[in-house]
Every structure is written in C-alpha cells, then in structure tokens.
Tab-separated table of C-alpha atoms and ligand atoms in Angstrom:
chain	number	residue	atom	x	y	z
A	42	MET	CA	79.950	87.172	-137.051
A	43	SER	CA	82.696	88.018	-134.596
A	44	ILE	CA	86.157	89.419	-135.007
A	45	CYS	CA	88.871	88.777	-132.504
A	46	ILE	CA	91.483	91.506	-132.446
A	47	VAL	CA	94.935	90.329	-131.404
A	48	GLU	CA	97.173	93.155	-130.267
A	49	ASN	CA	100.929	93.040	-130.192
A	50	ALA	CA	101.475	96.611	-129.058
A	51	LEU	CA	104.283	97.089	-126.576
A	52	ALA	CA	102.134	99.163	-124.240
A	53	VAL	CA	98.854	97.356	-123.790
A	54	GLN	CA	95.848	99.628	-123.689
A	55	LEU	CA	92.856	97.921	-122.119
A	56	ALA	CA	89.326	98.578	-123.326
A	57	VAL	CA	88.516	99.615	-119.767
A	58	ASP	CA	91.061	102.459	-120.251
A	59	GLY	CA	89.733	103.459	-123.668
A	60	GLY	CA	91.658	100.954	-125.836
A	61	THR	CA	90.172	98.768	-128.572
A	62	PRO	CA	88.336	95.768	-127.130
A	63	VAL	CA	89.481	92.275	-128.128
A	64	ARG	CA	85.993	91.387	-129.189
A	65	ALA	CA	83.744	93.122	-131.679
A	66	GLY	CA	80.514	91.364	-132.472
A	67	SER	CA	77.739	89.648	-130.651
A	68	TRP	CA	77.634	86.571	-128.419
A	69	PRO	CA	75.040	83.792	-128.500
A	70	SER	CA	71.800	85.030	-126.972
A	71	TRP	CA	70.016	83.559	-123.970
A	72	PRO	CA	67.279	82.408	-123.513
A	73	VAL	CA	66.877	80.442	-126.741
A	74	VAL	CA	63.589	80.634	-128.664
A	75	THR	CA	62.888	78.206	-131.505
A	76	PRO	CA	59.734	77.666	-133.595
A	77	ARG	CA	58.954	74.778	-131.231
A	78	THR	CA	59.148	77.087	-128.193
A	79	GLU	CA	56.669	79.411	-129.868
A	80	ALA	CA	54.346	76.576	-130.902
A	81	LEU	CA	54.209	75.123	-127.384
A	82	TYR	CA	53.711	78.543	-125.849
A	83	LEU	CA	50.793	79.307	-128.187
A	84	GLU	CA	49.299	75.893	-127.513
A	85	ALA	CA	49.242	76.710	-123.791
A	86	LEU	CA	47.806	80.163	-124.487
A	87	ARG	CA	44.940	78.735	-126.533
A	88	SER	CA	44.296	75.666	-124.380
A	89	GLY	CA	41.826	77.426	-122.096
A	90	ARG	CA	43.800	76.363	-119.041
A	91	TRP	CA	46.543	78.693	-117.857
A	92	THR	CA	47.445	77.188	-114.517
A	93	VAL	CA	46.913	74.382	-112.006
A	94	SER	CA	43.732	76.006	-110.712
A	95	GLY	CA	42.106	76.169	-114.166
A	96	ALA	CA	39.498	73.577	-115.173
A	97	TYR	CA	40.580	70.181	-116.544
A	98	THR	CA	40.418	70.158	-120.367
A	99	GLY	CA	40.435	66.402	-120.938
A	100	ARG	CA	44.168	66.419	-121.748
A	101	PRO	CA	47.134	66.353	-119.398
A	102	SER	CA	48.138	69.905	-118.450
A	103	PHE	CA	51.543	71.245	-119.538
A	104	GLU	CA	52.452	71.318	-115.865
A	105	GLN	CA	51.762	67.576	-115.563
A	106	ARG	CA	53.526	66.804	-118.826
A	107	PHE	CA	56.591	68.715	-117.708
A	108	ALA	CA	56.541	67.069	-114.267
A	109	THR	CA	56.542	63.611	-115.876
A	110	ALA	CA	59.246	64.511	-118.412
A	111	PHE	CA	61.483	66.092	-115.764
A	112	ALA	CA	61.123	63.144	-113.367
A	113	ASP	CA	61.864	60.671	-116.206
A	114	PHE	CA	64.891	62.695	-117.314
A	115	HIS	CA	66.339	62.161	-113.819
A	116	GLY	CA	65.152	58.603	-113.294
A	117	VAL	CA	63.251	59.834	-110.229
A	118	ALA	CA	59.653	58.873	-109.404
A	119	HIS	CA	58.035	62.239	-108.599
A	120	CYS	CA	58.334	65.885	-109.644
A	121	VAL	CA	56.330	68.811	-108.284
A	122	PRO	CA	56.771	72.037	-110.299
A	123	THR	CA	56.688	75.409	-108.491
A	124	CYS	CA	56.720	79.108	-109.345
A	125	HIS	CA	60.371	79.735	-108.360
A	126	GLY	CA	63.491	77.972	-107.174
A	127	SER	CA	63.014	79.695	-103.826
A	128	SER	CA	59.549	78.179	-103.415
A	129	ALA	CA	60.914	74.766	-104.465
A	130	LEU	CA	63.479	75.043	-101.648
A	131	THR	CA	60.761	76.192	-99.254
A	132	ILE	CA	58.420	73.234	-99.816
A	133	ALA	CA	61.337	70.785	-99.808
A	134	LEU	CA	62.485	72.132	-96.442
A	135	GLU	CA	58.957	72.102	-95.004
A	136	ALA	CA	58.408	68.528	-96.203
A	137	LEU	CA	61.609	67.511	-94.405
A	138	GLY	CA	60.238	68.984	-91.179
A	139	VAL	CA	62.320	72.166	-91.129
A	140	GLY	CA	60.741	74.819	-88.903
A	141	ALA	CA	61.108	76.543	-85.535
A	142	GLY	CA	63.816	75.035	-83.340
A	143	THR	CA	65.607	73.277	-86.206
A	144	GLU	CA	68.810	73.933	-88.145
A	145	VAL	CA	69.840	73.445	-91.766
A	146	LEU	CA	73.406	73.341	-93.092
A	147	VAL	CA	73.860	75.829	-95.942
A	148	PRO	CA	77.110	76.454	-97.857
A	149	GLY	CA	78.889	79.764	-97.256
A	150	LEU	CA	79.165	80.525	-100.972
A	151	THR	CA	75.869	80.387	-102.849
A	152	TRP	CA	72.866	82.451	-103.882
A	153	VAL	CA	71.176	84.169	-100.927
A	154	ALA	CA	67.881	82.241	-101.407
A	155	CYS	CA	69.498	79.116	-99.929
A	156	ALA	CA	69.828	80.782	-96.535
A	157	SER	CA	66.754	83.019	-96.699
A	158	ALA	CA	64.481	80.057	-97.529
A	159	VAL	CA	65.611	78.456	-94.250
A	160	SER	CA	65.320	81.563	-92.077
A	161	SER	CA	61.852	82.374	-93.512
A	162	LEU	CA	60.636	79.077	-92.073
A	163	GLY	CA	61.839	80.046	-88.612
A	164	ALA	CA	64.745	77.601	-88.756
A	165	VAL	CA	68.381	78.611	-88.295
A	166	PRO	CA	70.717	78.434	-91.307
A	167	ILE	CA	74.079	77.091	-90.155
A	168	ILE	CA	76.508	78.536	-92.667
A	169	VAL	CA	79.269	76.058	-93.474
A	170	ASP	CA	82.583	76.860	-95.168
A	171	ILE	CA	83.410	75.491	-98.605
A	172	ASP	CA	85.982	73.204	-100.153
A	173	PRO	CA	88.957	75.205	-101.496
A	174	LYS	CA	88.964	73.415	-104.866
A	175	THR	CA	85.292	72.849	-105.756
A	176	PHE	CA	83.850	75.881	-103.866
A	177	CYS	CA	80.942	73.622	-102.838
A	178	MET	CA	80.203	72.832	-99.184
A	179	SER	CA	83.101	71.121	-97.377
A	180	ALA	CA	82.035	67.658	-96.180
A	181	GLU	CA	84.453	67.888	-93.266
A	182	ALA	CA	83.133	71.263	-92.122
A	183	ALA	CA	79.564	69.973	-92.544
A	184	ARG	CA	80.253	66.937	-90.363
A	185	ALA	CA	81.543	69.215	-87.608
A	186	ALA	CA	78.468	71.462	-87.832
A	187	ILE	CA	75.810	68.771	-87.324
A	188	THR	CA	73.861	68.939	-84.042
A	189	PRO	CA	70.788	67.063	-82.756
A	190	ARG	CA	68.720	69.960	-84.217
A	191	THR	CA	70.025	69.554	-87.816
A	192	LYS	CA	67.068	68.641	-90.049
A	193	ALA	CA	68.671	68.868	-93.490
A	194	ILE	CA	71.931	69.389	-95.373
A	195	MET	CA	71.392	71.757	-98.288
A	196	LEU	CA	73.937	70.622	-100.829
A	197	VAL	CA	74.429	73.136	-103.628
A	198	HIS	CA	76.206	72.209	-106.860
A	199	LEU	CA	77.848	75.550	-107.557
A	200	PHE	CA	78.750	77.269	-110.869
A	201	SER	CA	80.475	74.472	-112.797
A	202	ALA	CA	81.177	71.953	-110.062
A	203	ILE	CA	79.302	69.171	-108.321
A	204	ALA	CA	79.643	68.849	-104.563
A	205	ASP	CA	81.358	65.675	-103.348
A	206	ILE	CA	78.245	63.503	-103.509
A	207	ASP	CA	80.041	60.384	-102.203
A	208	ALA	CA	81.219	62.187	-99.069
A	209	PHE	CA	77.830	63.784	-98.433
A	210	THR	CA	75.938	60.539	-99.023
A	211	ALA	CA	78.162	58.950	-96.380
A	212	LEU	CA	77.628	61.877	-94.015
A	213	SER	CA	73.866	61.667	-94.468
A	214	ARG	CA	73.931	57.905	-93.805
A	215	ASP	CA	76.131	58.254	-90.685
A	216	SER	CA	74.177	61.169	-89.215
A	217	GLY	CA	70.666	60.286	-90.356
A	218	VAL	CA	70.261	63.856	-91.638
A	219	PRO	CA	68.659	63.962	-95.113
A	220	LEU	CA	70.330	65.643	-98.087
A	221	LEU	CA	68.448	68.351	-99.944
A	222	GLU	CA	70.255	68.790	-103.261
A	223	ASP	CA	69.984	72.281	-104.723
A	224	CYS	CA	70.551	71.732	-108.453
A	225	SER	CA	69.618	75.263	-109.518
A	226	GLN	CA	73.077	75.640	-111.070
A	227	ALA	CA	73.602	72.138	-112.448
A	228	HIS	CA	70.642	71.040	-114.606
A	229	GLY	CA	71.509	67.803	-116.378
A	230	ALA	CA	74.898	67.191	-114.724
A	231	THR	CA	75.835	63.605	-113.897
A	232	TRP	CA	77.747	61.951	-111.053
A	233	ARG	CA	78.998	58.413	-111.787
A	234	GLY	CA	76.519	58.179	-114.647
A	235	ARG	CA	73.471	59.349	-112.688
A	236	ARG	CA	71.820	62.753	-112.904
A	237	VAL	CA	72.340	65.089	-109.979
A	238	GLY	CA	69.012	65.637	-108.279
A	239	SER	CA	68.589	61.882	-107.866
A	240	PHE	CA	70.932	61.550	-104.858
A	241	GLY	CA	69.210	63.633	-102.185
A	242	LYS	CA	66.058	62.697	-100.309
A	243	VAL	CA	64.669	65.707	-102.167
A	244	ALA	CA	66.180	67.919	-104.870
A	245	ALA	CA	65.223	71.494	-105.770
A	246	PHE	CA	65.735	73.371	-109.035
A	247	SER	CA	65.328	76.964	-110.209
A	248	PHE	CA	64.322	77.838	-113.792
A	249	GLN	CA	64.980	81.557	-113.466
A	250	GLN	CA	66.167	83.291	-116.630
A	251	THR	CA	69.922	82.858	-116.188
A	252	LYS	CA	69.737	79.145	-115.358
A	253	LEU	CA	70.617	76.302	-117.762
A	254	LEU	CA	66.939	75.403	-118.125
A	255	THR	CA	64.591	78.358	-117.892
A	256	SER	CA	61.044	79.663	-118.089
A	257	GLY	CA	61.881	83.176	-116.864
A	258	GLU	CA	60.817	82.218	-113.364
A	259	GLY	CA	60.047	78.706	-112.198
A	260	GLY	CA	61.164	75.807	-110.033
A	261	ALA	CA	60.641	72.141	-109.249
A	262	VAL	CA	61.331	69.494	-106.640
A	263	LEU	CA	62.150	65.839	-107.235
A	264	THR	CA	61.845	62.899	-104.882
A	265	ASP	CA	61.491	59.123	-104.943
A	266	ASP	CA	59.485	59.230	-101.721
A	267	VAL	CA	55.751	59.129	-102.471
A	268	GLU	CA	54.758	60.592	-99.099
A	269	LEU	CA	57.095	63.558	-99.493
A	270	ALA	CA	55.811	64.072	-103.044
A	271	GLU	CA	52.171	64.137	-101.857
A	272	LEU	CA	53.081	66.537	-99.102
A	273	MET	CA	54.968	68.889	-101.437
A	274	GLN	CA	52.106	68.827	-103.961
A	275	GLN	CA	49.802	70.106	-101.220
A	276	LEU	CA	52.329	72.548	-99.751
A	277	ARG	CA	52.551	74.360	-103.077
A	278	ALA	CA	48.781	74.363	-103.918
A	279	ASP	CA	47.127	75.722	-100.760
A	280	GLY	CA	46.619	72.238	-99.348
A	281	ARG	CA	45.063	70.708	-102.472
A	282	ARG	CA	46.121	67.656	-104.473
A	283	PHE	CA	45.220	66.248	-107.896
A	284	LEU	CA	42.112	64.068	-108.208
A	285	ALA	CA	42.613	60.511	-109.444
A	286	THR	CA	39.633	60.776	-111.843
A	287	PRO	CA	39.160	64.396	-112.970
A	288	ARG	CA	36.046	65.553	-114.869
A	289	ILE	CA	36.249	67.765	-117.932
A	290	GLY	CA	35.301	71.379	-117.243
A	291	GLU	CA	35.877	71.034	-113.513
A	292	LEU	CA	38.832	71.661	-111.259
A	293	ASP	CA	41.049	68.556	-111.001
A	294	LEU	CA	42.103	69.409	-107.451
A	295	GLU	CA	40.633	68.179	-104.200
A	296	GLU	CA	40.888	70.016	-100.893
A	297	VAL	CA	42.816	67.888	-98.427
A	298	GLY	CA	43.628	70.408	-95.732
A	299	ALA	CA	46.114	68.145	-93.949
A	300	ILE	CA	48.837	70.819	-93.843
A	301	GLN	CA	49.192	74.589	-94.133
A	302	GLY	CA	49.904	75.157	-97.808
A	303	ARG	CA	50.570	78.240	-99.925
A	304	ASN	CA	50.211	79.064	-103.596
A	305	PHE	CA	53.555	78.287	-105.225
A	306	CYS	CA	52.099	76.871	-108.473
A	307	MET	CA	53.741	77.050	-111.893
A	308	THR	CA	51.717	78.431	-114.829
A	309	GLU	CA	51.006	76.498	-118.039
A	310	PHE	CA	53.160	78.995	-119.967
A	311	GLN	CA	56.185	78.279	-117.812
A	312	ALA	CA	55.662	74.535	-118.188
A	313	ALA	CA	55.261	74.760	-121.991
A	314	ILE	CA	58.549	76.657	-122.319
A	315	LEU	CA	60.319	74.175	-120.039
A	316	LEU	CA	59.075	71.179	-122.046
A	317	ASP	CA	60.841	72.707	-125.024
A	318	GLY	CA	64.041	73.638	-123.141
A	319	LEU	CA	64.378	70.196	-121.579
A	320	GLU	CA	64.697	68.663	-125.060
A	321	ARG	CA	67.686	70.898	-125.818
A	322	LEU	CA	69.376	70.680	-122.430
A	323	ASP	CA	71.760	67.757	-123.027
A	324	GLN	CA	72.853	69.111	-126.381
A	325	GLU	CA	73.488	72.611	-124.960
A	326	ASN	CA	75.381	71.108	-122.029
A	327	ASP	CA	77.570	69.140	-124.498
A	328	CYS	CA	78.343	72.304	-126.442
A	329	ARG	CA	79.297	74.207	-123.291
A	330	ARG	CA	81.412	71.297	-122.065
A	331	GLN	CA	83.365	71.046	-125.337
A	332	ASN	CA	84.026	74.769	-125.384
A	333	ALA	CA	85.134	74.753	-121.749
A	334	THR	CA	87.604	71.968	-122.593
A	335	ARG	CA	88.964	74.054	-125.475
A	336	LEU	CA	89.293	77.051	-123.220
A	337	SER	CA	91.092	75.106	-120.498
A	338	VAL	CA	93.856	74.206	-123.013
A	339	GLU	CA	94.349	77.943	-123.600
A	340	LEU	CA	94.304	78.701	-119.870
A	341	GLU	CA	97.306	76.418	-119.382
A	342	LYS	CA	99.259	78.454	-121.902
A	343	ILE	CA	98.342	81.715	-120.148
A	344	GLY	CA	99.272	80.476	-116.670
A	345	GLY	CA	98.114	81.562	-113.242
A	346	ILE	CA	94.485	80.900	-114.149
A	347	ALA	CA	92.402	77.723	-114.112
A	348	LEU	CA	88.841	76.443	-114.127
A	349	GLN	CA	87.105	75.816	-110.814
A	350	GLU	CA	87.674	72.114	-110.058
A	351	THR	CA	84.989	69.464	-109.816
A	352	PRO	CA	85.462	66.077	-108.088
A	353	THR	CA	86.369	63.093	-110.302
A	354	GLY	CA	82.976	61.493	-109.550
A	355	CYS	CA	81.417	64.174	-111.754
A	356	ASP	CA	81.417	62.572	-115.203
A	357	GLY	CA	78.969	64.935	-116.903
A	358	ARG	CA	80.014	68.424	-115.982
A	359	THR	CA	77.748	71.407	-116.616
A	360	PHE	CA	78.643	75.077	-116.790
A	361	TYR	CA	76.054	77.398	-115.294
A	362	HIS	CA	78.786	79.913	-114.680
A	363	LEU	CA	82.204	79.407	-116.164
A	364	CYS	CA	84.211	79.998	-112.990
A	365	LEU	CA	87.861	80.987	-113.394
A	366	VAL	CA	90.343	81.140	-110.519
A	367	ILE	CA	93.442	83.331	-110.640
A	368	ASP	CA	96.636	83.142	-108.648
A	369	PRO	CA	97.042	86.823	-107.648
A	370	ALA	CA	100.843	86.527	-107.443
A	371	GLN	CA	101.001	85.455	-111.107
A	372	TRP	CA	98.601	88.274	-112.017
A	373	PHE	CA	101.002	90.892	-110.660
A	374	GLY	CA	98.850	91.715	-107.656
A	375	TRP	CA	95.751	92.691	-109.636
A	376	SER	CA	92.577	92.006	-107.695
A	377	VAL	CA	89.942	89.707	-109.095
A	378	ASP	CA	87.612	92.732	-109.248
A	379	GLU	CA	90.077	94.592	-111.483
A	380	VAL	CA	90.742	91.551	-113.663
A	381	SER	CA	87.074	90.683	-114.153
A	382	ARG	CA	86.102	94.273	-114.939
A	383	ALA	CA	88.860	94.520	-117.546
A	384	VAL	CA	87.947	91.143	-119.112
A	385	ALA	CA	84.272	92.173	-119.261
A	386	GLU	CA	85.208	95.303	-121.243
A	387	GLU	CA	87.471	93.377	-123.626
A	388	LEU	CA	84.738	90.871	-124.428
A	389	ALA	CA	81.693	93.144	-124.399
A	390	LEU	CA	79.871	90.365	-122.580
A	391	GLY	CA	77.790	91.363	-119.548
A	392	ALA	CA	77.704	89.602	-116.197
A	393	ILE	CA	81.432	88.895	-115.863
A	394	GLU	CA	82.044	89.431	-112.168
A	395	PRO	CA	83.701	88.098	-109.013
A	396	VAL	CA	81.873	85.249	-107.267
A	397	ASP	CA	79.222	86.050	-104.637
A	398	THR	CA	80.243	87.578	-101.330
A	399	PRO	CA	80.164	84.879	-98.609
A	400	LEU	CA	76.829	84.685	-96.774
A	401	SER	CA	78.434	85.907	-93.527
A	402	ASP	CA	78.813	89.332	-95.176
A	403	ASN	CA	76.438	89.323	-98.136
A	404	ILE	CA	74.336	92.514	-98.351
A	405	LEU	CA	71.331	90.497	-99.574
A	406	TYR	CA	71.267	88.192	-96.556
A	407	ASN	CA	69.701	90.131	-93.671
A	408	PRO	CA	67.759	87.804	-91.386
A	409	LEU	CA	68.127	90.281	-88.523
A	410	ARG	CA	66.103	92.824	-90.489
A	411	SER	CA	63.161	90.421	-90.710
A	412	PRO	CA	60.256	90.965	-88.315
A	413	ARG	CA	59.896	87.153	-88.241
A	414	ILE	CA	62.868	86.615	-85.975
A	415	ALA	CA	61.946	86.559	-82.291
A	416	PRO	CA	64.081	89.074	-80.318
A	417	GLU	CA	65.426	86.415	-77.949
A	418	LEU	CA	66.698	84.352	-80.908
A	419	ARG	CA	68.459	87.142	-82.779
A	420	SER	CA	71.995	86.076	-81.925
A	421	LEU	CA	71.394	82.668	-83.568
A	422	TYR	CA	70.619	84.329	-86.878
A	423	ASP	CA	73.532	86.759	-86.925
A	424	PRO	CA	75.327	85.842	-90.196
A	425	GLY	CA	78.486	87.455	-88.845
A	426	ARG	CA	78.903	84.664	-86.299
A	427	PHE	CA	80.052	82.280	-89.048
A	428	GLU	CA	83.705	82.369	-90.119
A	429	LEU	CA	84.218	81.469	-93.756
A	430	PRO	CA	87.909	81.898	-94.641
A	431	VAL	CA	87.737	79.553	-97.641
A	432	ALA	CA	84.652	81.245	-99.083
A	433	TRP	CA	86.486	84.548	-98.704
A	434	GLN	CA	89.515	83.112	-100.469
A	435	ALA	CA	87.188	82.210	-103.373
A	436	ARG	CA	85.718	85.720	-103.358
A	437	LYS	CA	89.247	87.140	-103.676
A	438	THR	CA	90.445	84.870	-106.478
A	439	ALA	CA	87.491	83.699	-108.583
A	440	PHE	CA	85.216	85.287	-111.149
A	441	THR	CA	82.554	83.962	-113.483
A	442	LEU	CA	81.360	84.300	-117.068
A	443	PRO	CA	77.742	83.578	-118.029
A	444	HIS	CA	77.092	80.249	-119.739
A	445	ARG	CA	75.994	81.777	-123.016
A	446	ALA	CA	79.674	82.574	-123.636
A	447	LEU	CA	80.116	78.793	-124.017
A	448	LEU	CA	77.284	78.341	-126.509
A	449	GLY	CA	79.380	79.818	-129.315
A	450	SER	CA	82.191	78.563	-131.531
A	451	ALA	CA	85.740	77.318	-130.929
A	452	ASP	CA	86.954	80.744	-132.118
A	453	ASP	CA	84.929	82.386	-129.365
A	454	MET	CA	87.068	80.469	-126.867
A	455	LEU	CA	90.210	81.882	-128.486
A	456	CYS	CA	88.695	85.364	-128.013
A	457	ILE	CA	88.144	84.718	-124.315
A	458	ALA	CA	91.731	83.467	-124.018
A	459	GLU	CA	93.006	86.513	-125.911
A	460	ALA	CA	91.155	88.853	-123.568
A	461	LEU	CA	92.644	87.094	-120.543
A	462	ARG	CA	96.126	87.243	-122.062
A	463	LYS	CA	95.756	90.950	-122.816
A	464	VAL	CA	94.631	91.754	-119.279
A	465	LYS	CA	97.508	89.721	-117.855
A	466	ASP	CA	99.965	91.596	-120.121
A	467	ALA	CA	98.519	94.887	-118.906
A	468	ALA	CA	98.910	93.665	-115.334
A	469	SER	CA	102.570	92.835	-115.965
A	470	GLN	CA	103.086	96.428	-117.141
A	471	SER	CA	101.513	97.951	-114.024
A	472	PRO	CA	102.055	95.544	-111.148
A	473	ARG	CA	100.311	96.243	-107.822
A	474	ALA	CA	101.565	95.516	-104.343
A	475	LEU	CA	100.244	92.101	-103.323
A	476	ARG	CA	97.604	92.341	-100.597
B	509	PLP	C1	68.857	80.674	-108.567
B	509	PLP	C2	69.075	79.904	-107.328
B	509	PLP	C3	68.079	79.756	-106.348
B	509	PLP	C4	66.795	80.536	-106.351
B	509	PLP	O1	65.998	80.368	-107.416
B	509	PLP	P1	64.860	81.457	-107.812
B	509	PLP	O2	64.187	80.785	-108.962
B	509	PLP	O3	65.576	82.697	-108.200
B	509	PLP	O4	63.971	81.635	-106.655
B	509	PLP	C5	68.322	78.916	-105.282
B	509	PLP	N1	69.498	78.271	-105.162
B	509	PLP	C6	70.497	78.424	-106.057
B	509	PLP	C7	71.781	77.681	-105.853
B	509	PLP	C8	70.333	79.255	-107.153
B	509	PLP	O5	71.337	79.407	-108.016
C-alpha cells in the first residue's frame, strides 16, 4: 500500500532537506520470484546436471531449453547462452573477427563493458557520439568513423530507446561492416513488428540482475548464421561443441579444438530462472509501457521535462531505465544531479541518478591501465581522444529511474509526477545561475 502526499505549502521543503517525502510505502520488488520460478530452480538443483559440462541426463538441459525458447521468441535460428553479457559481447566480437589491428564502433553513452569487451580483445574501440534525441549511436557520426579496419558496429539500444535500425542497416549494407546489436537494455522490444536482436549479424544480451530479463548474472548471443553459431558455441566452451547423439551418463560435448575458446558457460540454475522470466517478459513490458504512457501525460503538465525519444520505427518500446530529460532553463538552473538526488529522496526509490558519464571520461573505462595494451599503441586507446559533445549534453540533462518503478499502479505514476512537480516548485523558489 502506498500513500502519495501532496503538499501545497508555500515554502516547499524537500525530503532531501529534511521535509516529508512525497512517497511513503514500498515499490514493486525486482527480481520477481513466483512459485514457478522456485519449481524450475529446484528441478535444476535436483536434476543431477548443474552446467554444460555435467553428464547428459537423457533430457534436454535447461541451458538447451532456454536457448531454443529464446531463439524462437526472436524468430532467430540460433542462441548460445553465456555466463554474462560481457562474455556474450566477447564471443560475438571474436566470431566477427575482431582482434589485433581492428576497430569497432561503440557508442559514447553506454555501459563500460561495450568498450572494455573490445579493448580486451586487442582491438580499438572507436567511440562515436550519440543522437541528441534517442541517446543511441548517431548513424551520421558512425558513417564518418568507419575505416578499412572497422570490423563491427556495436549498436546499443539504450535505456528506453531503440537505435535507428533502418539507418544502421543501410550503413551496414553500404559499408559491408556487420552490425552487432547489444540488446542488454531492450529485451523484447520490437522495431516494425520484429524483435530487436534479429536485425544484426549477431546480437548480444545481458541477464544481470537489473536487466528486464534476469538470472542474476547471465548472457546470450543470437544469430541466423549457422557458422557463427557453431563458432560461438565453441568460443564459450573451451573449444567444445554439443554431440549430435549424446549418451546418457556421459558428457554431451566433443572436443573440436578449431579455435581458442574459454569457459563462458551458463549454469543450469541461470537457465531455469530465465525460462521462467521469459514467459513473463512481454506482460511486464506491457505494464511498464502503459505506465510510462500515463506518466508522459503528467510530464506535459509539469513542463520542461520529457521522456527520452525513440524513433518511430520502434513500435514495441521497452523501459529498462525510464530516462527523463530536463530543460535546465525551465528548471531554474538546477543541475540534473541536484534534481535527480531530490527526486530520489521524495520517492524513496533507489538508483535514481544522472545517465552514465560519456566513455571519453568514464572512471570505469581505463584501457591505458591494462597491461594488455602494447606501449606503442597506447595513443590509439586513449579515451580522451574522442570528443562527445552530445553525450555530454545528455549527461547534463538526463536522469533515469529503475524499471521496477513502472511495474506498479497508475497511482504510482501520479506519485512520480508529484515528486517531479515538488522538486520543480522548490527549484522555482531557489533559482540557480544557469551554467
Ligand atoms: C549490462 C550491459 C552489458 C554487460 O552485461 P554484464 O552481464 O553485466 O556483463 C553490456 N552492454 C550493455 C548495454 C549493458 O547494459
């Protein structure tokens, strides 16, 4: 049960300054556990097989069942599950031939793993600025950044937007450089009626705890290309692939040894939890979408604040982060850091914060501190060489709320709107000089 306190006091006292918060009461919890989640988890626990390298039991493993279900969900031929989103990106990049002497286009605003997965393979991440409306990679900037060394375009669908898939499909066709879709923030979203993750040559997903589909940690790649699928299967299982005719009580893997693999396998527990979550995904996405629509009506009344935009081709929007963009002039010069901190206190909802710092200046992206980078190549990896004015503009105007805020009721959306209104009223009473 939640109570939304509407204040009409002349002098607004924010919760961050000791006032009464707008919101008392809890928010929907994440991750979601149902009796079915527990049943599947226990089934995996008792099955006698806990991972890919356990003996074949005579029944398809959870990992194989999830791979089939996830591929079918996307209308894509092959899925290879992995232990993390980062390892999914790594095997996708390796399968596309990314390594020493190559480059990969990576958007300037995204989670650090996008760039670090590239630099860990000895390739150079070319950090590309974003589109001012969608905050996803700018197709124009990407076109200008392609060189004969570019091996892949890592297209990230960020927060609650889908990158301009039409423009990037055209760019990939014109340049011959394959698209690697990173759908770690857009599970289940659609573009012109088709699931994202089915447009790139390969797509990668993360199932880390905060994501829309989760097993705590976990990842997967999708592809229609059977050769890439075979390669990625081996890359993530120390060079082994599944046998066509496994025998009960024995390993169902054969040693191929055609490439240098690593162990990036998903456990049976992760796969069991994902099988459950996948069944709920569309319904949870619908709920979040309806609540975001309700909230956007309220945002128009407040003024100076709007949802991150997504291109019109996106006809099934998802909300990993609810990303809100303020116009600082209409917020009386308050910085997005100040606004988001105050909103977080009003709502008693963690993880409300400004968007990531652009990769040119992100404290988590430090390729020059890695012993892997050859001294003579250091200048190529210097993140500071990339100028990202649009990503910086986003950092200065946008903040995000976690998606569980959208799993609640219509009244919860009125609470969020009330908190925003209260903070804007407080801003009007103590304006700052615009920077
Ligand atoms: C979460 C995320 C990753 C990394 O996934 P992990 O499972 O944490 O390794 C990669 N790319 C994007 C866009 C992400 O949001």
